[in-house]
Coordinates of C-alpha atoms and ligand atoms in Angstrom, one line a residue:
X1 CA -23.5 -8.7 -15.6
X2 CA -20.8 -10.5 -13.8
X3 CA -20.3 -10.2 -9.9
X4 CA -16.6 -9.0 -8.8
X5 CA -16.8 -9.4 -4.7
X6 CA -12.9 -7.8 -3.7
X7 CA -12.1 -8.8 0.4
X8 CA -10.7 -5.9 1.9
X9 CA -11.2 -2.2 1.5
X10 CA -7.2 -0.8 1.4
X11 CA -5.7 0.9 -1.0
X12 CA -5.2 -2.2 -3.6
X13 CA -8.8 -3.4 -2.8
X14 CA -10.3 0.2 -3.6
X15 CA -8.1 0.6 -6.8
X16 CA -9.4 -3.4 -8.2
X17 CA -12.9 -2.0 -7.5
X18 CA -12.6 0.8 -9.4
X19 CA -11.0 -1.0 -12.7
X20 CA -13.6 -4.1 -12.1
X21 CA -16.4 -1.3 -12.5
X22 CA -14.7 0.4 -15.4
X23 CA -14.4 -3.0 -16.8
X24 CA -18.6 -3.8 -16.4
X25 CA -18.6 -5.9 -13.6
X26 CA -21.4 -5.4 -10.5
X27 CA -18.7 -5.2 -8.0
X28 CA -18.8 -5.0 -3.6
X29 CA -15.9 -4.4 -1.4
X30 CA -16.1 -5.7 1.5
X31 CA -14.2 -4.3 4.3
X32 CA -13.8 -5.6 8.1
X33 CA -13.6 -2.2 9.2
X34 CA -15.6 1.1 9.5
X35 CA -13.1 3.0 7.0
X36 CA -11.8 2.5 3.3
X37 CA -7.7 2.9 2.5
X38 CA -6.4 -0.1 5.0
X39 CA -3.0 1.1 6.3
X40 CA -2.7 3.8 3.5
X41 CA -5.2 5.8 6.6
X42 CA -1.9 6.8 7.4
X43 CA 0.2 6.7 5.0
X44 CA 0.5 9.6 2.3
X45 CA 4.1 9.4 0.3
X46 CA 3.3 9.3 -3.3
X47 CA 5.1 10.0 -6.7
X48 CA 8.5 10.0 -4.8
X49 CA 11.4 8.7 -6.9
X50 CA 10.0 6.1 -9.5
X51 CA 7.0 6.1 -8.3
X52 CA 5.9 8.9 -10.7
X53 CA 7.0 6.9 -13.5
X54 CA 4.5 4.2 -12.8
X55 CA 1.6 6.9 -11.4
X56 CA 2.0 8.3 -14.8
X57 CA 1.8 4.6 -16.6
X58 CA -1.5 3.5 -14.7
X59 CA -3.1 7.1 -15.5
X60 CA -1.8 6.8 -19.2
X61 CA -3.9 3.6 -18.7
X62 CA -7.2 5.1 -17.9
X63 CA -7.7 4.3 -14.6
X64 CA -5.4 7.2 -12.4
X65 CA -8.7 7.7 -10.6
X66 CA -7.3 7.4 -7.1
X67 CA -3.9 8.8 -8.6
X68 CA -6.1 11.7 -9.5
X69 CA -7.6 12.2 -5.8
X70 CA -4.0 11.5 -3.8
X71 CA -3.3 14.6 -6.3
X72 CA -6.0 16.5 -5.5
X73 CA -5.7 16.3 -1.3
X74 CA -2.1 16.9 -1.3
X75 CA -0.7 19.2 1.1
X76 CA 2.3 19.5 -0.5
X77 CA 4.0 18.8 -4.3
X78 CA 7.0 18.1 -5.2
X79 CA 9.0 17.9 -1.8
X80 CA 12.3 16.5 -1.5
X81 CA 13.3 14.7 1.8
X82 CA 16.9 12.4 1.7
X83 CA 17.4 9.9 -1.0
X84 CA 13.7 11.1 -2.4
X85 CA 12.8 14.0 -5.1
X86 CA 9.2 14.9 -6.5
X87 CA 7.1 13.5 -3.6
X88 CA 3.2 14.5 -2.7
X89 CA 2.2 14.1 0.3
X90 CA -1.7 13.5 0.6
X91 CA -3.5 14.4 3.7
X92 CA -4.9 11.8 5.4
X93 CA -7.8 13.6 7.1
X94 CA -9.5 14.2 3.7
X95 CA -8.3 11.2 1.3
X96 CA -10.4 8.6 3.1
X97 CA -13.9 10.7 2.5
X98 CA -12.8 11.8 -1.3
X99 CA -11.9 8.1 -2.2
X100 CA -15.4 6.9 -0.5
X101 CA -17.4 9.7 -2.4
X102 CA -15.4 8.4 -5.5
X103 CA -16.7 4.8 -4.9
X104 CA -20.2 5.8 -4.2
X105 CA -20.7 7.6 -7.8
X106 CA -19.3 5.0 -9.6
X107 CA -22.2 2.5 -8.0
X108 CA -19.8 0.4 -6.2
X109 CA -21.2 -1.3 -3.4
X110 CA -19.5 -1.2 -0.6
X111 CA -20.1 -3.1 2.9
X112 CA -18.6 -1.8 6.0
X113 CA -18.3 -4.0 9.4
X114 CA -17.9 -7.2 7.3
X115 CA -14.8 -9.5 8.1
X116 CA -14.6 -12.1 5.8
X117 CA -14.0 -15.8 7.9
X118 CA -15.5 -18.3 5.6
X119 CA -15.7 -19.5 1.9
X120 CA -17.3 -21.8 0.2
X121 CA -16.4 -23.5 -2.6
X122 CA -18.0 -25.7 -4.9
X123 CA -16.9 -27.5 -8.0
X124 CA -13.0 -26.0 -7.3
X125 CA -14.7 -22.6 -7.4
X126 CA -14.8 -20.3 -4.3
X127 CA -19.0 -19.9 -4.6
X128 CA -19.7 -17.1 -1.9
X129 CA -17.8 -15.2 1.1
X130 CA -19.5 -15.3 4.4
X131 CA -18.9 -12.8 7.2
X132 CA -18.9 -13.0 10.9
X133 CA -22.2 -12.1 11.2
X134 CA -23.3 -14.7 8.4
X135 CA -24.0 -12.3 5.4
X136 CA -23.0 -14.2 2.1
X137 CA -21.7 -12.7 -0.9
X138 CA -22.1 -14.8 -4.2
X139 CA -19.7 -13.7 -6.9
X140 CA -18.5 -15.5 -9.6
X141 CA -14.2 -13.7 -9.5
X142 CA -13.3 -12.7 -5.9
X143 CA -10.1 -10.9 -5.4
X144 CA -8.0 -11.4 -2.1
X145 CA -7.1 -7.7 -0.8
X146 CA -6.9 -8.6 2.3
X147 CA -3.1 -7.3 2.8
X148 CA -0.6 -8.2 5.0
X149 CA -0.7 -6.5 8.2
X150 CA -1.3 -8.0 11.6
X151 CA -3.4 -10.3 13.2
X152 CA -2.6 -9.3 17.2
X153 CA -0.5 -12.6 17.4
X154 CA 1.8 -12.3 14.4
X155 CA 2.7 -8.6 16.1
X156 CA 3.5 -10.0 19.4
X157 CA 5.1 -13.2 18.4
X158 CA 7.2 -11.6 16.1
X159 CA 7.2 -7.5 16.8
X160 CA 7.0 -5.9 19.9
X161 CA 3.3 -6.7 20.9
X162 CA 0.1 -4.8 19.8
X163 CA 0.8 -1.6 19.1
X164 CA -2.7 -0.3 18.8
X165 CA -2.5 0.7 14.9
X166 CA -4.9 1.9 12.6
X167 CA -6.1 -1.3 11.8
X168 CA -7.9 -1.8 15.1
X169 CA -7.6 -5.6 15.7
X170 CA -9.1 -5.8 18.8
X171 CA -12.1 -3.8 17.7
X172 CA -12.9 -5.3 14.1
X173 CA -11.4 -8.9 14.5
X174 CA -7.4 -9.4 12.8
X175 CA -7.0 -9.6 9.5
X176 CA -8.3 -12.7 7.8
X177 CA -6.8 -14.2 4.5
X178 CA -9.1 -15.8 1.6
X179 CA -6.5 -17.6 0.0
X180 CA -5.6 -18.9 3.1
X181 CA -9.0 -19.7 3.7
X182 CA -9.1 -21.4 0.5
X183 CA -6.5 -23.6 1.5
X184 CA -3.6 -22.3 -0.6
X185 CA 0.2 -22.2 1.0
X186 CA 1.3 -18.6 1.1
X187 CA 4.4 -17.4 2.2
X188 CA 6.1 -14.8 4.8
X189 CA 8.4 -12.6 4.4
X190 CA 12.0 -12.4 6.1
X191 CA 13.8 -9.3 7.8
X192 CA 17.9 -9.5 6.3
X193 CA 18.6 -11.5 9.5
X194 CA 16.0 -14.2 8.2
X195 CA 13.5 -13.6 11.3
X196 CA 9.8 -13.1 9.7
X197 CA 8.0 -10.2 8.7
X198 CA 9.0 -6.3 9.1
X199 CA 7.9 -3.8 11.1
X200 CA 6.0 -0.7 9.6
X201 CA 8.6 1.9 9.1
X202 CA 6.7 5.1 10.3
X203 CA 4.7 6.6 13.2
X204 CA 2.8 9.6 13.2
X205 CA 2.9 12.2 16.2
X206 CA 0.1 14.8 17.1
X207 CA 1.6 18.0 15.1
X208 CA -0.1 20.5 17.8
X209 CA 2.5 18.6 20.3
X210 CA 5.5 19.3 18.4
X211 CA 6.9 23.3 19.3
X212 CA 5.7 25.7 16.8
X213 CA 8.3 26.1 15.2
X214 CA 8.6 22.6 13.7
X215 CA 4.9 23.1 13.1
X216 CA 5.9 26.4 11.1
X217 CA 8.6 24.6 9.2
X218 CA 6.5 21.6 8.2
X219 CA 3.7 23.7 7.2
X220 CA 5.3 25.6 5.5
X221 CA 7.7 23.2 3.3
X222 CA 6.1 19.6 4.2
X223 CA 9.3 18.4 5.4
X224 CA 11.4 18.7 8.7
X225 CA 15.2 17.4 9.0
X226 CA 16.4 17.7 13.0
X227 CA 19.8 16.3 13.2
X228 CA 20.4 14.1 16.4
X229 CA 23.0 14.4 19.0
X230 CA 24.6 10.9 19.1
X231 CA 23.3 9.8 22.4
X232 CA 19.8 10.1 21.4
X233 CA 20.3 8.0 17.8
X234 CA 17.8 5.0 17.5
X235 CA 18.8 2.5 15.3
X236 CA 16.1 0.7 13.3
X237 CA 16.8 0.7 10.0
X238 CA 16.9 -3.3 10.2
X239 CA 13.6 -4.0 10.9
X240 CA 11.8 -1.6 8.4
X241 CA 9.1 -2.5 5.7
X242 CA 10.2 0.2 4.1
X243 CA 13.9 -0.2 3.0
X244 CA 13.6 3.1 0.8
X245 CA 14.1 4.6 4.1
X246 CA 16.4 2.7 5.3
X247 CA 19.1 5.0 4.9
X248 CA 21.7 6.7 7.6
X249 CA 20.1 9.9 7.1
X250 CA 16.8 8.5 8.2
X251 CA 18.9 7.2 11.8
X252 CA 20.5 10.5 12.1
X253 CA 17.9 12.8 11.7
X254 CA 14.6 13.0 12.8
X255 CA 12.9 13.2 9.5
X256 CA 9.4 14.6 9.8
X257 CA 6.7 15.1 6.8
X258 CA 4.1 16.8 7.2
X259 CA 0.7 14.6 6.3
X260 CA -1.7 16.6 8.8
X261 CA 0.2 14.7 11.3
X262 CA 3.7 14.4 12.0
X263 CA 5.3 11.5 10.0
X264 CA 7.8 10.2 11.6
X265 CA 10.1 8.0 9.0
X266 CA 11.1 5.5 12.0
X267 CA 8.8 2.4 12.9
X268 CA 8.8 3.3 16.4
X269 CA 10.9 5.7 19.3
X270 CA 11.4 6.1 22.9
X271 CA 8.8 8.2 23.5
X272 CA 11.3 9.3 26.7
X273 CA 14.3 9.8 24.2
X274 CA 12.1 11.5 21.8
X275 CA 11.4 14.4 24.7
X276 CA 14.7 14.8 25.1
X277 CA 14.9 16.5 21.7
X278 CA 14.3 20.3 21.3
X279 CA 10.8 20.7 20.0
X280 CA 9.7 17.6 21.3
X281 CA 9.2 18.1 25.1
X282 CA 5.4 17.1 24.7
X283 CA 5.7 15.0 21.6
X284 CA 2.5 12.0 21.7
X285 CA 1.8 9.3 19.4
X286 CA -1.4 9.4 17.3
X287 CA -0.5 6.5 15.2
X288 CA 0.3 4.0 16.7
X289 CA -1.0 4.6 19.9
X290 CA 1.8 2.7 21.4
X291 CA 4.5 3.9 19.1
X292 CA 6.9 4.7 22.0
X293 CA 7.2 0.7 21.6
X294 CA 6.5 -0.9 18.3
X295 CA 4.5 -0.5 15.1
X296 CA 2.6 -3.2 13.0
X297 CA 4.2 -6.3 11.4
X298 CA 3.5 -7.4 7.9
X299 CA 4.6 -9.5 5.2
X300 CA 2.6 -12.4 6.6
X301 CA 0.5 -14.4 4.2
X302 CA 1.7 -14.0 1.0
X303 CA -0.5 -15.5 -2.3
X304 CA 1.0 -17.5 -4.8
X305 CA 0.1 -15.4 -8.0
X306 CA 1.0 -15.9 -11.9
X307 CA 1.7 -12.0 -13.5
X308 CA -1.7 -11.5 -14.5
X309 CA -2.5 -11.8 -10.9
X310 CA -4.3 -14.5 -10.6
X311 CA -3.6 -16.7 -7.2
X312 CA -2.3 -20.1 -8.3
X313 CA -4.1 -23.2 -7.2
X314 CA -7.4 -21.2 -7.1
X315 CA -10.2 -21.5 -10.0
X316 CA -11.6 -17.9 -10.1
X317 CA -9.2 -16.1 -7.3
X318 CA -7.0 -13.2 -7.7
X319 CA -5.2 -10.6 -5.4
X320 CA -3.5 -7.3 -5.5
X321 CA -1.7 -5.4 -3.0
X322 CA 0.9 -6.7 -0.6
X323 CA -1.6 -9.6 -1.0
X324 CA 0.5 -10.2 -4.7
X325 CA 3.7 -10.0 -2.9
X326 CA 6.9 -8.1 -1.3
X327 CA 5.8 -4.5 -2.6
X328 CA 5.6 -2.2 -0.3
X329 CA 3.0 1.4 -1.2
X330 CA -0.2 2.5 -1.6
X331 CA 1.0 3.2 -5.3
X332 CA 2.3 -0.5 -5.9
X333 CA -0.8 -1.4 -3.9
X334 CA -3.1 0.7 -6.8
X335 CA -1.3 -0.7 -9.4
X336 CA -1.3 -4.3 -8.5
X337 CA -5.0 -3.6 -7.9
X338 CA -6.2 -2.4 -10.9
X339 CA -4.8 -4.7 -13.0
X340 CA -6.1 -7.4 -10.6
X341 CA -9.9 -6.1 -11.0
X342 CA -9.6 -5.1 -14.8
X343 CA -8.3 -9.4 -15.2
X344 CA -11.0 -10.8 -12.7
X345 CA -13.5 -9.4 -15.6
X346 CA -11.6 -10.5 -18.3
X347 CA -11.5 -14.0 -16.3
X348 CA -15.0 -14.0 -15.7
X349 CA -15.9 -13.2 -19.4
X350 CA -13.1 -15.7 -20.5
X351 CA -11.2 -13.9 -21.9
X352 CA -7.3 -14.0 -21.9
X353 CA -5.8 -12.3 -19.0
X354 CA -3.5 -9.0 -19.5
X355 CA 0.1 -9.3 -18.6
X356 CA 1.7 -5.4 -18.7
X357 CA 4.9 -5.9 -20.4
X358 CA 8.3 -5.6 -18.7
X359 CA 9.4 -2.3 -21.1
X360 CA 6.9 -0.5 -18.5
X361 CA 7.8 -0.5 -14.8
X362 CA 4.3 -1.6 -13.6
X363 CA 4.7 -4.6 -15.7
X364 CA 8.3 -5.2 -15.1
X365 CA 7.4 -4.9 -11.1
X366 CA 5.0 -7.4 -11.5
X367 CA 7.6 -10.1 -12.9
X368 CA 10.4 -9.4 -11.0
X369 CA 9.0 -9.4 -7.7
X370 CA 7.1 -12.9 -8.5
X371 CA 10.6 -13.9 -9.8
X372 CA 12.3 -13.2 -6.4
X373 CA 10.3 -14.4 -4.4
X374 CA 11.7 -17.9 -5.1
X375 CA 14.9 -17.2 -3.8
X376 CA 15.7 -17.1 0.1
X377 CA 17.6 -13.8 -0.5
X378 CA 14.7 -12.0 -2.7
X379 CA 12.2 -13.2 0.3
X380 CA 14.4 -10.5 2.5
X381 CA 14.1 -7.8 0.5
X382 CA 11.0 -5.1 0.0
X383 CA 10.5 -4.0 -3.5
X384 CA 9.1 -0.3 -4.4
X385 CA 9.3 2.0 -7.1
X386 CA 10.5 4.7 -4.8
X387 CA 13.7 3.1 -3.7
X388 CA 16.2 0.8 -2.7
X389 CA 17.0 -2.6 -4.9
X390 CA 13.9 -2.0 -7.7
X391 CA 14.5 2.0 -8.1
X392 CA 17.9 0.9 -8.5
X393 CA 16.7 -1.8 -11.3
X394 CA 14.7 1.1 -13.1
X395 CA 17.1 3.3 -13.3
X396 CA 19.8 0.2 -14.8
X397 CA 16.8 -0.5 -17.3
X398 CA 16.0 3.2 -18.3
X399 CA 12.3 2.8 -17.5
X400 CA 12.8 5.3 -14.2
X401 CA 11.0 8.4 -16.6
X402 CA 10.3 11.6 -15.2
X403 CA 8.6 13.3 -18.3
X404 CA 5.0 12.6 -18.7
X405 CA 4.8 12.9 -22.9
X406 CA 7.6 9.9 -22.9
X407 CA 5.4 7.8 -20.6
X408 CA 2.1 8.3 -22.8
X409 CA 4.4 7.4 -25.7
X410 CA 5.5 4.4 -24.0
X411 CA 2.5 3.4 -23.1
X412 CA 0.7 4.0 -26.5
X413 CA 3.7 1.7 -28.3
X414 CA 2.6 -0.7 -26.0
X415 CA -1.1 -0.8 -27.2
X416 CA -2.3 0.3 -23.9
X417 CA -3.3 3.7 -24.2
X418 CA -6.8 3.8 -22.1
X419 CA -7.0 -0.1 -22.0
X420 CA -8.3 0.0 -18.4
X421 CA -11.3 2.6 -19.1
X422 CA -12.4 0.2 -21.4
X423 CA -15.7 -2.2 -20.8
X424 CA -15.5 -5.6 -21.7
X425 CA -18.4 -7.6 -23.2
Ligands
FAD501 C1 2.2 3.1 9.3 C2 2.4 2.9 7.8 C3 2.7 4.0 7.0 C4 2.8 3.9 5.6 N1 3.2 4.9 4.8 C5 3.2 4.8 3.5 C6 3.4 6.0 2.7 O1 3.5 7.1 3.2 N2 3.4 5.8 1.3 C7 3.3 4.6 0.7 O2 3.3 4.5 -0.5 N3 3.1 3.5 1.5 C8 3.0 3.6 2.9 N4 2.8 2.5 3.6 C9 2.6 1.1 3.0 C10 1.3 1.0 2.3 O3 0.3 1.6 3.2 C11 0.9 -0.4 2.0 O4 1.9 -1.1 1.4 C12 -0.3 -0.4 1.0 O5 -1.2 0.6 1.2 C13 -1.0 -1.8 1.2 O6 -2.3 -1.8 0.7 P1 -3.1 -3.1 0.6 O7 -4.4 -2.8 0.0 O8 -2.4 -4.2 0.0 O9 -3.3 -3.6 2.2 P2 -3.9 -2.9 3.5 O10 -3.7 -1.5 3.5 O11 -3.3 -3.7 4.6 O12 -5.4 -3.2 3.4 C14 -6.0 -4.4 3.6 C15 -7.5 -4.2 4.0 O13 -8.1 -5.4 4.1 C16 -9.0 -5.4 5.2 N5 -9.2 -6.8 5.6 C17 -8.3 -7.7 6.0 N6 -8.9 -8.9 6.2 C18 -10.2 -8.8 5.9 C19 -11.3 -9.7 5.8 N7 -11.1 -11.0 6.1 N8 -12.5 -9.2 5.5 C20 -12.6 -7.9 5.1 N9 -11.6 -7.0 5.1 C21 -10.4 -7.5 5.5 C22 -8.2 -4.6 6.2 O14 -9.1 -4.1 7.2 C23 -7.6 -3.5 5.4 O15 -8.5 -2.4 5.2 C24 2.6 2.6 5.0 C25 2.3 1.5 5.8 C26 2.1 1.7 7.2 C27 1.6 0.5 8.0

């Protein structure tokens, strides 16, 4: 059986181990912290906009496991906020534990505590992982999901300093690339102003600080819209990952949805300003810690990838995630990551590599990002199917589709009905 060993444990990582296992590999995820989901631990926006379109592509696929489970521990269905229709929004205290328990029956191994710092490679192949406390892991595919986020110094020299996220840097160690390790150029992303990286574009607040009526309201519908008075307006749009939300209702408004905390759709807010609003006299932070001040930074450490995913200038690497690239989501991360595990099997059985085809919007994401990524103007922007410039593309392209039937047609005219459930030999 061949040996699939996946670096990092987020939402792209969990989805290539997943499709790796389908696939027939033995497969470990290794994971530098104590939890599985990476930043998608507090995330929880799916299906909004186009993003059901390519939900529905990857399940018409056979592998909508995780899909399947986002379902399943949503709070709330089909919500509309501004500039988003037909969203879920999962809650983030019970995700983690159904994803793990998921993991665990399909015999994946998985190893907590490990950070990935070394590689070895021998005859142009990456031979075994080693982690900080020396444990190696032979494999004969390994897939970078290592994201993008972080270390400490890339938030400080180019955010607002640490701002004590869910990734937990100075408790687990900073994030730690393999294709960097593996000596391969990767590249950063650029804010529209051309400074590097972007902040993470929302914070969470305790919900039991927020007055009870917001609590009622988000409860109750999932979603809370508090128009500002002008004097209390905080302008980040600029600096967001997340340029779905980078819209004036989203500096206007307090826009709140309800995840089991309180998402708040800015990357950060003066925690003094924010008390000045009605219902938020004893607003607190519970993600970041410090998000009175700042949030994470990412688009750091980009691979250089073909469209079947595998990193260029490595023998037997691939990645997935915003590993693969300027996509920002846990769904873009799922889908990047299951096609990256389904091709390290194919790779290791030598096989040729699947390439999903531009008339589907997984496939067509896949190209076009990798495409504009080699222009100084593409390396500003964010790409998701939930917004902004590549929900405006899938909507100019008619493969934005909202009903289910005409994606499992699609799908099935492509030949791909169930090709990821599929075990190679
Ligand atoms: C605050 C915030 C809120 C968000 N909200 C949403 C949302 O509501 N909806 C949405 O769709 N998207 C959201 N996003 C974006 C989304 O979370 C990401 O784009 C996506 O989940 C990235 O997944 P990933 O697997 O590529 O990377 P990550 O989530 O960054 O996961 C990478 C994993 O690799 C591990 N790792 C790194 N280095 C090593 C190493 N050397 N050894 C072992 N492990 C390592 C990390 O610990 C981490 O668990 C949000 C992001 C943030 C930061």
């Amino acid at each position: 059986m061949k040996k699939i060993v996946i670096v990092g444990g987020g939402w792209s990582g969990c989805a290539a181990a997943i499709s790796a296992k389908k696939a027939g590999a033995d497969v470990t995820l290794l994971e530098r912290t104590d939890m599985l989901l990476g930043t998608g631990l507090v995330g929880g926006i799916m299906r909004n906009n186009g993003r059901y379109t390519a939900t529905e592509e990857i399940i018409a696929m056979g592998s909508g496991d995780l899909f399947e489970i986002c379902d399943k521990c949503s709070r709330h269905t089909n919500i509309e906020f501004p500039g988003h229709k037909h969203a879920n929004l999962y809650d983030i205290a019970k995700t983690h534990g159904e994803v793990l328990k998921h993991l665990e029956n399909l015999k994946i191994n998985i190893v907590f505590n490990s950070r990935i710092t070394k590689i070895d490679i021998k005859n142009e192949r990456i031979s075994s992982v080693e982690d900080a406390d020396g444990n190696l892991y032979e494999g004969d595919v390994f897939i970078d999901a290592t994201g993008t986020a972080g270390p400490i110094n890339n938030c400080t020299k180019y955010g607002n300093g640490c701002a004590m996220c869910i990734l937990r840097c100075p408790s687990f160690g900073g994030r730690v690339s393999i294709t960097g390790l593996a000596g391969i150029k990767e590249s950063m992303g650029t804010k529209a102003d051309g400074s590097i990286g972007a902040m993470s574009g929302s914070c969470k607040l305790y919900k039991e600080s927020l007055s009870e009526e917001i609590q009622k309201e988000l409860n109750e519908k999932g979603v809370a819209v508090i128009p500002l008075p002008k004097e209390l307006v905080e302008d980040h749009l600029g600096v967001k990952a997340c340029q779905q939300y980078a819209l004036p209702e989203f500096k206007d408004n307090v826009i709140l949805l309800d995840t089991g905390h309180a998402k708040l759709m800015t990357p950060y807010y003066n925690l003094q300003t924010l008390s000045k609003i009605p219902g938020f006299e004893y607003a607190r932070f519970e993600d970041p810690y410090a998000g009175g001040k700042g949030n994470s930074m990412r688009y750091f450490a980009m691979a250089p990838r073909d469209n079947k995913l595998k990193v260029e200038g490595a023998e037997n690497l691939f990645c997935c995630g915003e590993k693969a690239g300027l996509l920002v989501g846990h769904t873009e991360a799922i889908v990047t990551g299951t096609l990256a595990g389904h091709n390290s099997v194919r790779y290791a059985l030598q096989k040729d590599l699947l390439q999903l085809p531009d008339c589907l919007s997984t496939g067509d994401a896949i190209s076009y990002v990798k495409e504009k990524m080699t222009t100084k103007d593409g390396m500003s922007k964010k790409y998701t199917f939930s917004g902004s410039v590549y929900f405006e593309r899938m909507k100019e392209l008619g493969i934005y589709i909202k009903d289910k039937n005409e994606i499992i047609k699609r799908v099935e005219e492509c030949g791909l009905t169930n090709i990821f459930a599929i075990k190679l030999s």
